[in-house]
Amino acid sequence: MTLNIAIIGAGPAGYYAAEAALKHWGGAARIDIIDRLPTPYGLIRAGVAPDHQSIKAVTRRYEATSLGQGVRFVGNVMVGRDVSVEELLGLYDAVVLSVGAPHDKALGIPGDDLPGVIGSGAFVSWYNGHPDFAGLEVPLTHHGVAIIGNGNVAIDCARILAKTVEELTTSDIAQHSIAALEQSAVRDVHIVGRRGPHQASFTTKEAGELGHLTRAQPLLRPEDLPPLEEDAALEPGHRKMVTHLRGFAAAERSQKPVTIHFEFFRRPVAVEGKGRVERLILETTRLEDGRAVGTGELHAIPCGLVIGCIGYRTATLPGVPYSAAMGRFGCDEAGRIFPGLYASGWARRGPSGTIGTNRPDGFSVVDAIVADVPLGKGGSESGGGGAGLDKLLLTRGVRATGFADWQKLDAAEVARARPGAPREKLVNVDEMLGLIG
Ligand code: NAP
């Protein structure tokens, strides 16, 4: 008996679900990994920082899964536009939504709709060459930039703005971003945290990297650091991260032209400017029971760009239960939305964790499918599964692409790379389809 599984989203969560399914059912599973872009790998390609190439090496593992028996990559097909979840449920035994959390959470303060306010999802996608964001306006003409949030995404954004173009040479940053960064007037990058150094969710490596940049120095106010003896209560990894911050506070001021200012105990209250961002207004906070409470003391940061790095939410899909409060699909702990429909990765648990955190999600979704789905809907012979999808897409004039097509694009990107860079990303879907032929 064949089991037909559709996995929506060719990012880490999707690939780990496919890997777990292959491990469980072997050749008895027919797995379609469907993605709206002709390029696979989701967040690895469009989210992980372009100067963190070692993390991107995991795509070799996903490639092996793509080439596994019974697995297809079905690119350039958007669920919700080209085919509905309901239709997929009719064709496949199980549908797994591994669509991530692509939408930025809004800052929710006056002025957050001014030109010059963007979310990290947009900014990160811009420098990573996601086709939807190639034309994003990223104003780099002002000396100040405010980055809101104290997570690794905030650090990624600050580091990309602070690095020299030479430091980015060996990255796969999009060509349009290199061109913009070459002209950048940015000299003061403010990383704003509503709580303190002990509450920041930076990891050690990411925080430490800021201390080794060619033209930028990280700075923080020593009075924002808790007494040294309080570090003893921290988990060892977190303590090391805080030690980096202590080092930044103690370092002598260098002549480096760019400063990364850690603005702890400050919460954003308004963005101001005539027709576009001119300054961010912050309120000093203090901690009460671990929560940030405003003190009424206000400060202005002059800036032309505000990047909100405060989290993401999953996109809604017609007919799929959604928790607005959690910003993800409504599902149980295993990822079950209802028997037959599942969520994994950020679409299940919200935007947290490293790439590897998605691996157990794959296994728990497969366990749920095993418990729920006793029989297969048959394969091509029954008109179900991938054959049924192909037929449907054909009638709708949707041009689906396969893994061999991606391999062509991959080769083209590698061939046109800048010297020292791993690839130059294609950022236009029509151009990609033209190259596929
Ligand atoms: P995150 O670690 O959850 O950080 C979000 C930050 O936004 C927190 O500091 C939070 O403050 C702040 N925040 C939330 N709402 C806010 C508001 N209304 N006003 C001001 N601040 C607000 O999330 P992330 O940085 O987006 O990262 C997402 C996940 O990807 C994380 O698990 C991260 O570690 C991972 N990631 C890993 C890497 C890497 O390993 N290299 C790189 C990038 C991302 P509070 O703490 O006060 O709520």
Tab-separated table of C-alpha atoms in Angstrom, residues 219-376:
chain	number	residue	atom	x	y	z
A	219	LEU	CA	29.333	49.536	22.998
A	220	LEU	CA	27.056	49.326	25.990
A	221	ARG	CA	26.502	51.361	29.105
A	222	PRO	CA	28.292	49.630	32.032
A	223	GLU	CA	25.430	50.657	34.338
A	224	ASP	CA	23.066	48.434	32.311
A	225	LEU	CA	24.994	45.346	33.416
A	226	PRO	CA	23.812	43.555	36.562
A	227	PRO	CA	26.395	42.988	39.329
A	228	LEU	CA	28.982	40.420	38.183
A	229	GLU	CA	28.086	37.930	40.941
A	230	GLU	CA	24.566	37.618	39.479
A	231	ASP	CA	26.033	35.935	36.368
A	232	ALA	CA	26.678	32.818	38.474
A	233	ALA	CA	22.957	31.987	38.371
A	234	LEU	CA	22.924	31.946	34.550
A	235	GLU	CA	23.050	28.793	32.455
A	236	PRO	CA	26.737	28.413	31.324
A	237	GLY	CA	26.143	29.250	27.635
A	238	HIS	CA	24.161	32.334	28.535
A	239	ARG	CA	26.832	33.361	31.039
A	240	LYS	CA	29.429	33.269	28.245
A	241	MET	CA	27.213	35.467	26.112
A	242	VAL	CA	26.900	37.979	28.955
A	243	THR	CA	30.682	37.829	29.381
A	244	HIS	CA	31.011	39.066	25.801
A	245	LEU	CA	28.688	41.951	26.643
A	246	ARG	CA	30.787	42.774	29.725
A	247	GLY	CA	33.851	42.820	27.471
A	248	PHE	CA	32.162	45.307	25.140
A	249	ALA	CA	31.303	47.575	28.080
A	250	ALA	CA	34.902	47.463	29.378
A	251	ALA	CA	36.665	47.919	26.022
A	252	GLU	CA	38.444	51.149	25.202
A	253	ARG	CA	36.811	53.291	22.560
A	254	SER	CA	38.453	52.548	19.209
A	255	GLN	CA	38.689	54.702	16.088
A	256	LYS	CA	36.398	52.358	14.167
A	257	PRO	CA	33.885	54.391	12.157
A	258	VAL	CA	30.781	52.311	12.987
A	259	THR	CA	29.369	51.869	16.495
A	260	ILE	CA	26.909	49.182	17.517
A	261	HIS	CA	25.103	50.603	20.554
A	262	PHE	CA	23.346	48.116	22.818
A	263	GLU	CA	20.376	50.045	24.177
A	264	PHE	CA	19.230	47.850	27.055
A	265	PHE	CA	16.257	48.767	29.247
A	266	ARG	CA	14.649	50.827	26.500
A	267	ARG	CA	11.297	50.144	24.900
A	268	PRO	CA	10.132	51.712	21.655
A	269	VAL	CA	7.121	54.019	22.104
A	270	ALA	CA	6.894	55.910	18.791
A	271	VAL	CA	8.502	56.397	15.411
A	272	GLU	CA	8.524	60.031	14.291
A	273	GLY	CA	9.318	61.937	11.125
A	274	LYS	CA	7.787	64.070	8.390
A	275	GLY	CA	6.656	61.567	5.785
A	276	ARG	CA	9.389	59.118	6.724
A	277	VAL	CA	11.426	57.878	9.678
A	278	GLU	CA	13.569	60.563	11.331
A	279	ARG	CA	13.785	59.291	14.895
A	280	LEU	CA	12.724	56.510	17.221
A	281	ILE	CA	11.424	57.448	20.650
A	282	LEU	CA	12.420	55.102	23.463
A	283	GLU	CA	11.268	54.949	27.056
A	284	THR	CA	13.598	53.766	29.816
A	285	THR	CA	12.344	50.628	31.519
A	286	ARG	CA	12.969	48.741	34.724
A	287	LEU	CA	12.265	45.106	35.454
A	288	GLU	CA	9.303	44.144	37.594
A	289	ASP	CA	8.838	40.377	38.055
A	290	GLY	CA	10.900	39.897	34.901
A	291	ARG	CA	8.705	42.245	32.846
A	292	ALA	CA	9.768	45.556	31.350
A	293	VAL	CA	7.873	48.493	32.844
A	294	GLY	CA	8.205	52.021	31.460
A	295	THR	CA	9.572	54.729	33.750
A	296	GLY	CA	8.305	57.696	31.739
A	297	GLU	CA	11.832	58.865	30.845
A	298	LEU	CA	12.073	59.349	27.068
A	299	HIS	CA	15.031	59.384	24.653
A	300	ALA	CA	15.186	59.973	20.909
A	301	ILE	CA	17.445	58.044	18.548
A	302	PRO	CA	17.990	59.880	15.257
A	303	CYS	CA	17.669	57.322	12.465
A	304	GLY	CA	16.424	56.814	8.926
A	305	LEU	CA	15.678	53.128	9.244
A	306	VAL	CA	13.929	51.122	11.958
A	307	ILE	CA	14.099	47.324	11.720
A	308	GLY	CA	11.701	45.404	13.960
A	309	CYS	CA	13.230	42.052	14.982
A	310	ILE	CA	10.505	41.097	17.411
A	311	GLY	CA	9.249	37.849	15.941
A	312	TYR	CA	7.174	36.454	13.117
A	313	ARG	CA	3.821	34.882	12.424
A	314	THR	CA	2.645	32.160	10.087
A	315	ALA	CA	0.464	33.150	7.115
A	316	THR	CA	-3.162	32.048	7.309
A	317	LEU	CA	-4.562	29.546	4.797
A	318	PRO	CA	-8.266	29.199	3.931
A	319	GLY	CA	-9.874	26.364	5.892
A	320	VAL	CA	-6.935	25.878	8.261
A	321	PRO	CA	-7.553	26.666	11.960
A	322	TYR	CA	-5.272	29.456	13.145
A	323	SER	CA	-4.334	30.804	16.552
A	324	ALA	CA	-4.086	34.591	16.193
A	325	ALA	CA	-2.717	34.826	19.726
A	326	MET	CA	0.160	32.446	18.922
A	327	GLY	CA	0.606	33.600	15.298
A	328	ARG	CA	0.589	30.008	14.009
A	329	PHE	CA	-1.780	27.211	13.031
A	330	GLY	CA	-4.023	25.768	15.728
A	331	CYS	CA	-2.687	22.280	16.385
A	332	ASP	CA	-1.862	19.866	19.180
A	333	GLU	CA	1.637	19.298	20.562
A	334	ALA	CA	2.421	16.682	17.891
A	335	GLY	CA	1.447	19.113	15.133
A	336	ARG	CA	-1.971	17.575	14.401
A	337	ILE	CA	-4.418	20.197	13.126
A	338	PHE	CA	-6.926	17.407	12.490
A	339	PRO	CA	-6.329	13.837	11.310
A	340	GLY	CA	-4.863	14.150	7.811
A	341	LEU	CA	-3.619	17.741	8.249
A	342	TYR	CA	-0.501	18.588	10.258
A	343	ALA	CA	1.901	21.438	10.954
A	344	SER	CA	5.611	21.263	11.652
A	345	GLY	CA	8.406	23.716	12.410
A	346	TRP	CA	7.571	27.370	13.050
A	347	ALA	CA	4.052	26.788	11.661
A	348	ARG	CA	3.520	24.398	14.616
A	349	ARG	CA	5.414	25.951	17.490
A	350	GLY	CA	6.043	29.576	16.525
A	351	PRO	CA	9.334	31.238	15.578
A	352	SER	CA	11.874	29.805	17.983
A	353	GLY	CA	14.845	27.496	17.997
A	354	THR	CA	17.705	26.661	15.692
A	355	ILE	CA	17.516	24.826	12.371
A	356	GLY	CA	18.071	21.496	14.167
A	357	THR	CA	15.083	22.132	16.474
A	358	ASN	CA	12.908	21.306	13.467
A	359	ARG	CA	14.193	17.729	13.268
A	360	PRO	CA	12.156	16.313	16.173
A	361	ASP	CA	9.100	18.041	14.687
A	362	GLY	CA	9.474	15.792	11.645
A	363	PHE	CA	9.430	12.664	13.781
A	364	SER	CA	6.449	13.751	15.872
A	365	VAL	CA	4.421	14.574	12.766
A	366	VAL	CA	5.185	11.143	11.316
A	367	ASP	CA	4.111	9.532	14.618
A	368	ALA	CA	0.824	11.448	14.397
A	369	ILE	CA	0.298	10.352	10.783
A	370	VAL	CA	0.981	6.734	11.771
A	371	ALA	CA	-1.664	7.015	14.498
A	372	ASP	CA	-4.246	8.715	12.268
A	373	VAL	CA	-3.904	7.387	8.748
A	374	PRO	CA	-4.433	3.661	8.369
A	375	LEU	CA	-4.897	3.402	4.613
A	376	GLY	CA	-3.323	4.948	1.536
